[in-house]
Coordinates of C-alpha atoms in Angstrom, one line a residue:
X370 CA 143.7 216.9 86.9
X371 CA 142.1 213.3 88.0
X372 CA 138.7 215.3 88.1
X373 CA 138.8 217.1 84.7
X374 CA 140.4 214.4 83.1
X375 CA 138.5 211.4 84.5
X376 CA 142.0 209.5 85.1
X377 CA 142.4 207.7 88.0
X378 CA 146.1 208.6 88.2
X379 CA 148.2 211.5 86.9
X380 CA 152.2 212.1 87.1
X381 CA 153.5 215.5 87.6
X382 CA 155.4 215.2 84.4
X383 CA 152.5 214.3 82.1
X384 CA 151.4 216.5 79.6
X385 CA 147.7 217.7 79.9
X386 CA 147.1 217.3 76.3
X387 CA 148.5 214.0 75.6
X388 CA 146.5 212.6 78.4
X389 CA 143.0 213.3 77.1
X390 CA 143.2 217.1 77.5
X391 CA 141.4 219.7 75.2
X392 CA 140.3 223.3 75.1
X393 CA 137.2 222.6 77.0
X394 CA 138.8 220.6 79.8
X395 CA 141.5 223.5 79.6
X396 CA 138.6 225.6 80.4
X397 CA 137.2 223.7 83.2
X398 CA 140.5 223.3 84.9
X399 CA 141.0 227.0 84.9
X400 CA 137.7 227.5 86.6
X401 CA 138.3 224.7 89.2
X402 CA 141.8 226.6 89.9
X403 CA 140.2 229.7 90.5
X404 CA 137.9 228.1 92.6
X405 CA 140.2 225.6 94.8
X406 CA 143.6 227.4 94.5
X407 CA 142.4 230.9 94.5
X408 CA 144.5 231.7 91.1
X409 CA 143.5 233.4 88.1
X410 CA 145.4 231.9 85.3
X411 CA 145.0 232.6 81.6
X412 CA 143.8 229.9 79.3
X413 CA 146.9 229.9 77.2
X414 CA 149.0 229.0 80.3
X415 CA 147.5 225.8 80.3
X416 CA 149.0 225.5 76.6
X417 CA 152.3 227.1 77.6
X418 CA 153.0 225.0 81.1
X419 CA 151.2 221.8 80.2
X420 CA 152.5 219.6 83.0
X421 CA 151.5 220.0 86.8
X422 CA 155.4 220.5 87.4
X423 CA 155.1 223.6 85.4
X424 CA 152.1 224.6 86.2
X425 CA 153.1 224.4 90.2
X426 CA 156.0 226.8 89.5
X427 CA 154.2 229.3 87.5
X428 CA 151.4 229.7 90.2
X429 CA 154.3 229.5 92.9
X430 CA 154.8 233.3 92.6
X431 CA 151.1 234.7 91.7
X432 CA 149.2 236.7 94.0
X433 CA 146.2 234.9 95.2
X434 CA 142.8 235.9 93.8
X435 CA 139.7 236.6 95.6
X436 CA 137.1 233.9 94.2
X437 CA 133.6 235.1 94.0
X438 CA 130.4 233.3 93.4
X439 CA 127.6 234.0 91.5
X440 CA 125.0 235.6 93.9
X441 CA 121.4 234.2 93.7
X442 CA 118.9 236.9 92.8
X443 CA 115.5 237.9 94.7
X444 CA 112.4 236.3 93.8
X445 CA 110.0 238.1 91.2
X446 CA 107.4 237.8 88.5
X447 CA 110.0 237.7 85.7
X448 CA 113.8 237.9 85.1
X449 CA 116.1 239.2 82.3
X450 CA 117.3 236.7 79.6
X451 CA 120.9 235.9 78.7
X452 CA 122.3 237.2 75.5
X453 CA 122.4 233.5 74.2
X454 CA 118.6 233.3 75.0
X455 CA 117.9 236.2 73.6
X456 CA 119.6 235.1 70.2
X457 CA 118.1 231.7 70.1
X458 CA 114.7 233.4 70.6
X459 CA 115.1 235.6 67.7
X460 CA 116.6 232.9 65.4
X461 CA 113.6 230.4 66.5
X462 CA 111.1 233.2 65.4
X463 CA 112.5 233.4 61.9
X464 CA 110.4 231.9 59.1
X465 CA 111.9 228.3 58.2
X466 CA 113.5 228.3 61.8
X467 CA 110.8 226.8 64.0
X468 CA 112.5 223.6 64.1
X469 CA 116.0 224.4 63.6
X470 CA 116.5 224.9 67.5
X471 CA 115.1 221.8 68.6
X472 CA 117.6 219.0 70.5
X473 CA 115.9 215.8 69.7
X474 CA 117.1 212.3 70.6
X475 CA 115.8 208.7 70.3
X476 CA 117.1 205.9 72.1
X477 CA 115.8 202.2 72.0
X478 CA 115.5 200.5 75.5
X479 CA 115.6 197.0 76.3
X480 CA 114.8 195.2 79.8
X481 CA 111.8 195.9 82.3
X482 CA 111.4 199.4 82.2
X483 CA 109.0 201.0 84.9
X484 CA 107.0 203.6 83.5
X485 CA 105.8 205.3 86.3
X486 CA 109.2 205.6 87.9
X487 CA 110.4 207.0 84.4
X488 CA 107.5 209.9 84.6
X489 CA 108.4 210.7 87.9
X490 CA 112.0 211.0 87.3
X491 CA 111.6 213.5 84.5
X492 CA 109.0 215.5 86.9
X493 CA 111.7 215.7 89.5
X494 CA 114.5 216.9 86.9
X495 CA 111.6 219.3 86.2
X496 CA 111.3 220.6 89.8
X497 CA 114.9 220.5 90.1
X498 CA 116.1 222.6 87.3
X499 CA 114.3 225.8 86.9
X500 CA 115.2 226.1 83.3
X501 CA 112.7 223.4 82.8
X502 CA 110.0 225.2 83.9
X503 CA 110.9 228.3 82.0
X504 CA 108.7 230.3 79.4
X505 CA 109.4 233.4 77.6
X506 CA 107.4 236.4 76.5
X507 CA 107.6 239.8 75.1
X508 CA 106.7 242.6 78.1
X509 CA 106.9 246.1 76.5
X510 CA 109.1 245.1 73.7
X511 CA 111.5 243.4 76.0
X512 CA 112.3 239.7 75.9
X513 CA 111.8 238.2 79.8
X514 CA 112.0 234.7 81.4
X515 CA 108.9 233.6 83.4
X516 CA 109.5 230.8 85.8
X517 CA 106.7 228.6 87.1
X518 CA 106.3 226.7 90.2
X519 CA 104.4 223.9 88.6
X520 CA 103.9 223.0 85.1
X521 CA 101.9 220.3 83.7
X522 CA 104.0 217.4 82.2
X523 CA 103.3 214.0 81.3
X524 CA 105.2 211.4 79.0
X525 CA 103.5 210.7 75.7
X526 CA 102.9 207.1 75.5
X527 CA 101.8 204.9 72.5
X528 CA 101.8 201.2 71.8
X529 CA 103.3 200.5 68.3
X530 CA 105.1 198.0 65.8
X531 CA 108.5 198.8 64.6
X532 CA 107.2 200.0 61.0
X533 CA 104.7 202.3 62.7
X534 CA 107.3 203.8 65.4
X535 CA 109.3 205.5 62.7
X536 CA 106.5 207.8 61.7
X537 CA 106.0 208.3 65.1
X538 CA 109.3 209.4 65.6
X539 CA 109.0 211.8 62.5
X540 CA 105.9 213.4 64.3
X541 CA 107.3 213.8 67.4
X542 CA 109.4 216.7 66.5
X543 CA 107.2 219.8 66.2
X544 CA 107.5 223.3 67.1
X545 CA 107.7 224.5 70.7
X546 CA 105.4 227.3 71.8
X547 CA 108.3 229.2 73.7
X548 CA 105.4 230.8 76.2
X549 CA 104.4 227.3 77.3
X550 CA 106.8 225.5 79.7
X551 CA 108.4 223.1 79.9
X552 CA 110.2 223.3 76.5
X553 CA 110.7 219.6 77.1
X554 CA 109.0 216.7 75.4
X555 CA 109.2 213.0 76.4
X556 CA 107.5 210.1 74.6
X557 CA 107.6 206.3 74.9
X558 CA 106.7 204.1 72.2
X559 CA 106.0 200.4 73.7
X560 CA 107.0 197.9 70.7
X561 CA 106.8 194.6 72.9
X562 CA 106.8 193.9 76.6
X563 CA 110.3 194.7 77.3
X564 CA 111.2 196.9 74.2
X565 CA 110.7 200.6 74.0
X566 CA 111.6 203.8 72.1
X567 CA 112.6 206.7 74.3
X568 CA 111.9 209.9 72.4
X569 CA 112.8 213.3 73.8
X570 CA 112.9 216.7 72.5
X571 CA 114.3 220.0 74.5
X572 CA 114.3 223.6 73.1
X573 CA 117.7 224.9 72.5
X574 CA 117.0 228.1 74.5
X575 CA 116.9 226.3 77.6
X576 CA 119.8 223.8 77.0
X577 CA 122.8 223.0 75.4
X578 CA 125.0 219.9 74.9
X579 CA 126.6 219.9 78.2
X580 CA 123.2 220.4 79.8
X581 CA 122.2 217.4 77.9
X582 CA 125.1 215.2 79.6
X583 CA 124.1 216.6 82.8
X584 CA 120.5 215.7 82.3
X585 CA 121.2 212.4 81.4
X586 CA 123.6 211.8 84.3
X587 CA 120.8 213.1 86.7
X588 CA 118.1 211.1 85.2
X589 CA 120.1 207.8 86.2
X590 CA 120.9 209.0 89.6
X591 CA 117.2 209.7 90.2
X592 CA 116.0 207.0 88.6
X593 CA 118.1 204.6 90.4
X594 CA 117.0 206.2 93.7
X595 CA 120.0 208.5 94.5
X596 CA 119.4 211.7 96.4
X597 CA 120.8 215.0 94.6
X598 CA 122.3 217.8 96.6
X599 CA 120.2 221.1 95.9
X600 CA 121.3 223.6 93.7
X601 CA 122.6 226.9 95.2
X602 CA 121.9 229.0 92.1
X603 CA 119.9 228.6 89.0
X604 CA 120.1 230.1 85.4
X605 CA 118.2 233.2 86.1
X606 CA 121.0 234.1 88.6
X607 CA 123.5 233.5 85.7
X608 CA 121.4 235.4 83.4
X609 CA 121.5 238.6 85.9
X610 CA 125.1 238.2 86.9
X611 CA 125.6 238.4 83.2
X612 CA 124.9 242.0 83.4
X613 CA 126.8 242.8 86.3
X614 CA 129.3 246.0 86.6
X615 CA 132.1 243.3 87.3
X616 CA 130.9 241.4 84.2
X617 CA 130.5 244.4 82.1
X618 CA 134.1 246.0 82.9
X619 CA 135.6 242.3 81.4
X620 CA 133.3 242.3 78.5
X621 CA 134.3 246.1 77.3
X622 CA 138.1 244.9 77.3
X623 CA 136.6 241.5 75.4
X624 CA 134.7 243.8 73.0
X625 CA 137.8 246.0 71.9
X626 CA 139.6 242.6 70.7
X627 CA 136.5 241.7 69.0
X628 CA 136.2 245.0 67.3
X629 CA 139.9 244.7 66.5
X630 CA 139.5 241.5 64.5
X631 CA 136.7 242.8 62.6
X632 CA 138.3 246.5 61.9
X633 CA 138.8 245.5 58.1
X634 CA 135.5 244.8 56.1
X635 CA 134.4 241.3 56.7
X636 CA 134.7 238.8 53.8
X637 CA 131.6 237.1 52.6
X638 CA 132.6 233.5 51.8
X639 CA 132.0 232.7 47.8
X640 CA 132.1 229.0 47.7
X641 CA 130.8 227.5 44.4
X642 CA 127.3 226.2 44.7
X643 CA 125.3 223.8 42.5
X644 CA 122.1 226.1 43.0
X645 CA 121.5 229.9 42.9
X646 CA 121.1 231.2 46.6
X647 CA 117.7 231.6 47.4
X648 CA 116.7 235.5 48.3
X649 CA 115.7 234.2 51.7
X650 CA 117.8 231.6 53.6
X651 CA 116.0 228.2 53.9
X652 CA 116.8 225.9 56.8
X653 CA 116.2 222.8 54.8
X654 CA 119.1 220.6 55.1
X655 CA 120.6 217.0 55.0
X656 CA 123.9 215.0 56.6
X657 CA 126.7 213.3 54.8
X658 CA 128.9 211.3 57.2
X659 CA 132.4 209.9 56.9
X660 CA 135.0 208.7 58.8
X661 CA 138.9 209.6 59.3
X662 CA 140.6 206.0 59.9
X663 CA 142.6 205.5 63.0
X664 CA 146.3 205.8 61.5
X665 CA 145.4 209.2 59.5
X666 CA 143.8 210.2 62.9
X667 CA 146.8 209.3 65.1
X668 CA 149.1 211.4 62.5
X669 CA 146.9 214.3 63.0
X670 CA 147.1 213.9 67.1
X671 CA 151.1 213.8 66.3
X672 CA 150.8 217.0 63.9
X673 CA 148.8 218.7 67.1
X674 CA 151.8 217.7 69.6
X675 CA 154.2 218.7 67.2
X676 CA 152.8 222.2 67.1
X677 CA 151.8 222.3 70.6
X678 CA 148.1 222.6 69.6
X679 CA 145.2 220.5 70.0
X680 CA 143.0 218.3 67.2
X681 CA 140.6 221.0 67.4
X682 CA 143.2 223.8 66.2
X683 CA 144.7 221.1 63.3
X684 CA 141.3 220.4 61.8
X685 CA 140.3 224.1 61.9
X686 CA 143.8 224.9 60.1
X687 CA 142.5 221.7 57.4
X688 CA 138.7 223.1 57.1
X689 CA 139.9 226.7 56.6
X690 CA 142.7 225.5 53.7
X691 CA 139.8 223.4 52.2
X692 CA 137.7 226.7 51.9
X693 CA 140.5 228.6 50.6
X694 CA 141.3 226.2 47.7
X695 CA 137.5 226.0 46.9
X696 CA 137.0 229.8 47.1
X697 CA 140.2 231.2 46.1
X698 CA 140.0 233.5 49.2
X699 CA 142.7 234.0 51.7
X700 CA 140.6 235.7 54.5
X701 CA 138.1 233.2 55.8
X702 CA 135.8 233.6 58.9
X703 CA 134.3 229.9 60.5
X704 CA 132.1 230.0 63.3
X705 CA 132.7 227.9 66.1
X706 CA 130.7 227.0 69.6
X707 CA 132.2 227.2 72.9
X708 CA 130.7 225.7 76.0
X709 CA 130.8 229.1 77.8
X710 CA 130.6 227.6 81.5
X711 CA 133.8 229.6 82.7
X712 CA 132.9 230.0 86.5
X713 CA 132.9 226.8 88.4
X714 CA 129.6 227.4 89.7
X715 CA 127.6 226.8 86.4
X716 CA 128.8 223.4 86.2
X717 CA 125.7 221.7 87.7
X718 CA 123.0 223.9 85.9
X719 CA 120.9 223.2 83.2
X720 CA 120.5 226.1 80.7
X721 CA 121.8 227.6 77.5
X722 CA 125.5 228.9 77.7
X723 CA 126.7 228.4 74.5
X724 CA 128.3 231.2 72.8
X725 CA 129.5 231.2 69.4
X726 CA 133.1 232.5 68.4
X727 CA 133.5 233.9 64.9
X728 CA 137.2 232.6 64.1
X729 CA 139.1 235.1 61.5
X730 CA 142.3 233.3 59.7
X731 CA 144.2 234.0 56.9
X732 CA 145.3 230.8 55.0
X733 CA 147.6 232.5 52.5
X734 CA 149.1 230.0 50.0
X735 CA 152.7 231.0 50.8
X736 CA 152.5 230.1 54.6
X737 CA 153.9 226.4 55.5
X738 CA 151.3 224.1 57.1
X739 CA 153.4 223.9 60.4
X740 CA 153.4 227.9 60.6
X741 CA 149.5 228.2 59.6
X742 CA 148.6 225.7 62.2
X743 CA 150.7 228.0 64.9
X744 CA 148.8 230.7 63.7
X745 CA 145.6 229.0 63.9
X746 CA 146.2 228.3 67.6
X747 CA 147.3 231.9 68.5
X748 CA 143.9 232.9 67.0
X749 CA 141.9 230.1 68.7
X750 CA 143.5 231.0 72.1
X751 CA 142.9 234.7 71.9
X752 CA 139.2 233.8 70.9
X753 CA 138.7 231.5 74.0
X754 CA 140.2 234.1 76.0
X755 CA 137.6 236.8 74.7
X756 CA 135.0 234.1 74.8
X757 CA 132.2 235.9 77.1
X758 CA 131.6 238.7 74.4
X759 CA 128.0 237.7 73.4
X760 CA 128.1 236.8 69.4
X761 CA 124.5 238.8 68.8
X762 CA 126.4 241.8 70.6
X763 CA 129.2 241.8 68.2
X764 CA 126.9 241.8 65.2
X765 CA 125.0 244.6 66.9
X766 CA 128.3 246.7 67.6
X767 CA 129.6 246.1 64.1
X768 CA 126.6 246.8 62.8
X769 CA 126.5 244.5 60.0
X770 CA 124.4 244.7 56.9
X771 CA 121.8 242.1 57.1
X772 CA 121.3 240.1 54.1
X773 CA 118.2 237.5 54.4
X774 CA 119.9 234.8 52.1
X775 CA 122.9 234.5 54.5
X776 CA 123.8 234.4 58.1
X777 CA 125.5 237.6 59.8
X778 CA 129.5 237.4 59.7
X779 CA 129.8 233.4 58.6
X780 CA 128.2 231.0 56.7
X781 CA 130.1 227.8 57.6
X782 CA 130.8 226.2 61.0
X783 CA 133.5 224.0 62.5
X784 CA 132.4 221.7 65.6
X785 CA 134.8 219.5 67.3
X786 CA 132.3 217.7 69.8
X787 CA 134.3 217.2 73.0
X788 CA 131.4 217.8 75.4
X789 CA 131.5 215.0 78.2
X790 CA 128.9 212.5 76.7
X791 CA 127.1 210.7 79.4
X792 CA 126.4 206.9 78.9
X793 CA 122.6 206.1 79.7
X794 CA 123.3 203.0 81.9
X795 CA 120.8 201.8 84.2
X796 CA 120.8 198.1 85.8
X797 CA 118.7 195.7 83.8
X798 CA 118.3 198.5 81.1
X799 CA 120.1 198.8 78.0
X800 CA 120.2 202.0 75.8
X801 CA 120.9 201.9 72.5
X802 CA 121.2 205.3 70.5
X803 CA 118.6 205.1 67.6
X804 CA 119.7 207.0 64.4
X805 CA 117.2 209.5 63.3
X806 CA 117.5 211.6 60.1
X807 CA 118.0 215.3 60.5
X808 CA 116.5 217.7 57.5
X809 CA 117.3 221.1 59.1
X810 CA 120.8 223.1 58.3
X811 CA 121.3 226.3 60.1
X812 CA 124.3 227.3 58.0
X813 CA 125.3 226.7 54.2
X814 CA 127.8 224.0 55.6
X815 CA 128.5 222.5 59.1
X816 CA 131.9 220.3 59.6
X817 CA 131.4 218.5 62.7
X818 CA 133.9 216.0 64.2
X819 CA 133.8 213.7 67.2
X820 CA 136.7 211.1 68.4
X821 CA 135.5 207.6 68.6
X822 CA 137.6 204.7 69.1
X823 CA 140.6 206.0 67.7
X824 CA 139.1 207.2 64.7
X825 CA 137.4 210.7 63.7
X826 CA 133.8 210.6 62.6
X827 CA 132.8 213.6 60.7
X828 CA 129.5 214.7 59.7
X829 CA 129.0 217.3 57.0
X830 CA 125.4 219.0 57.3
X831 CA 124.4 221.1 54.3
X832 CA 121.9 223.5 53.2
X833 CA 120.1 221.4 50.4
X834 CA 118.8 224.7 48.6
X835 CA 122.3 224.8 47.7
X836 CA 124.2 221.6 47.4
X837 CA 123.5 218.5 45.9
X838 CA 124.8 215.2 48.0
X839 CA 127.4 214.3 45.1
X840 CA 129.2 217.9 45.7
X841 CA 129.0 217.0 49.5
X842 CA 130.5 213.8 48.9
X843 CA 133.5 215.0 46.9
X844 CA 134.2 217.7 49.3
X845 CA 134.4 215.0 51.9
X846 CA 137.1 213.3 49.8
X847 CA 139.0 216.6 48.8
X848 CA 139.2 217.1 52.9
X849 CA 140.7 213.6 53.3
X850 CA 143.0 214.2 50.4
X851 CA 144.0 217.5 52.1
X852 CA 144.7 215.7 55.4
X853 CA 147.1 213.1 53.6
X854 CA 149.2 216.0 52.4
X855 CA 149.3 217.6 55.8
X856 CA 150.3 214.9 57.6
X857 CA 152.7 213.5 54.9
X858 CA 155.0 216.9 55.0
X859 CA 153.4 219.7 57.5
X860 CA 156.2 221.8 56.1
X861 CA 154.9 222.1 52.8
X862 CA 153.1 225.5 51.7
X863 CA 149.7 225.7 51.5
X864 CA 149.4 226.3 48.0
X865 CA 151.3 223.0 47.2
X866 CA 148.6 220.8 49.1
X867 CA 146.5 219.2 46.7
X868 CA 142.9 218.4 47.3
X869 CA 142.2 216.8 43.7
X870 CA 142.3 213.0 44.6
X871 CA 144.2 210.2 42.4
X872 CA 140.9 209.0 41.2
X873 CA 140.0 212.7 39.9
X874 CA 143.5 213.2 38.2
X875 CA 143.0 209.9 36.3
X876 CA 139.7 210.9 35.3
X877 CA 141.0 214.1 33.9
X878 CA 143.9 212.6 32.2
X879 CA 142.2 209.6 30.8
X880 CA 138.8 210.1 30.5
X881 CA 138.2 213.9 29.9
X882 CA 141.2 214.5 27.9
X883 CA 140.5 211.4 25.7
X884 CA 140.1 213.7 22.9
X885 CA 141.5 211.8 19.8
X886 CA 139.5 211.5 16.8
X887 CA 140.0 210.0 13.2
X888 CA 139.8 212.7 10.6
X889 CA 140.7 212.7 6.7
X890 CA 144.4 213.9 6.8
X891 CA 144.8 214.5 3.1
X892 CA 142.4 217.3 3.5
X893 CA 143.3 220.8 4.4
X894 CA 141.3 222.4 7.2
X895 CA 139.5 225.1 4.9
X896 CA 138.3 222.2 2.6
X897 CA 136.9 220.2 6.1
X898 CA 135.3 223.5 7.0
X899 CA 133.8 224.1 3.5
X900 CA 132.6 220.4 3.6

């Protein structure tokens, strides 16, 4: 627990979720217990028995489970891809999607930066992780990954003023040729002697959020001269293991779960938009940021504790309720990403492990909020337990009718960012994230939230071909209004929770309804009409 939660001390009666635990950490805990204790416990057990004392009693009577490691495959010229890589390869080939799956970042670096050591550190990371030496190509109609022994890599170096550097940052993010390894690009702009901009960009097909944290951690260790232990397996071994019989038996069981969830016709979310939906989906987008204050955030966490759920589950209940009120629909599907590293062997590997879960909820007006949160918790837990079934395979198996103007299965995502974020800190150097404008939207709407200093910072990424910014600002206000109602009285029915803000009510009553007009009272209606 100390390792998973990053705490120096844990008591046997501490509740996992009250001392920093969440679904992602619970998944890591289960994977480590499999490896270290030889017990296979379901994820929901962490929610049902959330203290060490309860957990110890639960695993006492369980038969031990033979932990099996992921085997390394023999060397060959090319290897099969994972289902996540296949999905991202297809998506990035779509018109307009060329930049949607880039993972760029910019940092201001202050201090005496050693350029040669910086470049050598990146080279060592590329030698260490095969994912950073991987290219993708079609062979006889099949997508394969090729791993190269050596790849050419150099940091793109420029000298520029602060004003000019903004333009260079915009030009830095450009499409990758997926055949050409490394699918990683690094730039350094020197603005003055001890002030630089560090730019990096990676393609999502070889990386994900947890990989970025790992990458940063190892970058710091290597730059400072630490020797890292060799890796036993690489991403290609995971991709091959994903196809083995042991896995396929588990996957068939999970497939049955997902087919049952979507056995009835899948609803299409009909939200009101500002512009008509284009015939072919556009990836152009913008973002709007807002913050849920510390007092409200605290009450949301308290609601999670009362319902035995997590902040993710409470916020997902709020978001689906908002969508129900906007659309008038009571059958809502929202996508959410899941880290996908359920095996302890995958912890030190850079690669694309994330899977997407299509969470189907029923925010029916007659339900109380408390009961609905419980229902969302159960739905989310069952989805987590069946998280290995690839999303792309689900779409193929369901034979979803493809519509060029929409995403398959859902048009909106909800993300609670709880990947362990590594701080980039090297002695003598100060790294500060540099905000950069994002102009791509993979979905109609994506609501992302992250806990920060007791508050919840939220970002809505939206398709600018559908929505104006003022509509999204109003949506954020409605979301906050809904949360106010939820924390005030969790026993309220969903239909009674309001989204209209007090300011809007005043506008409706006093401005829109200010219809008094003077007219000649001594004349009849037909006389006035004739005139």
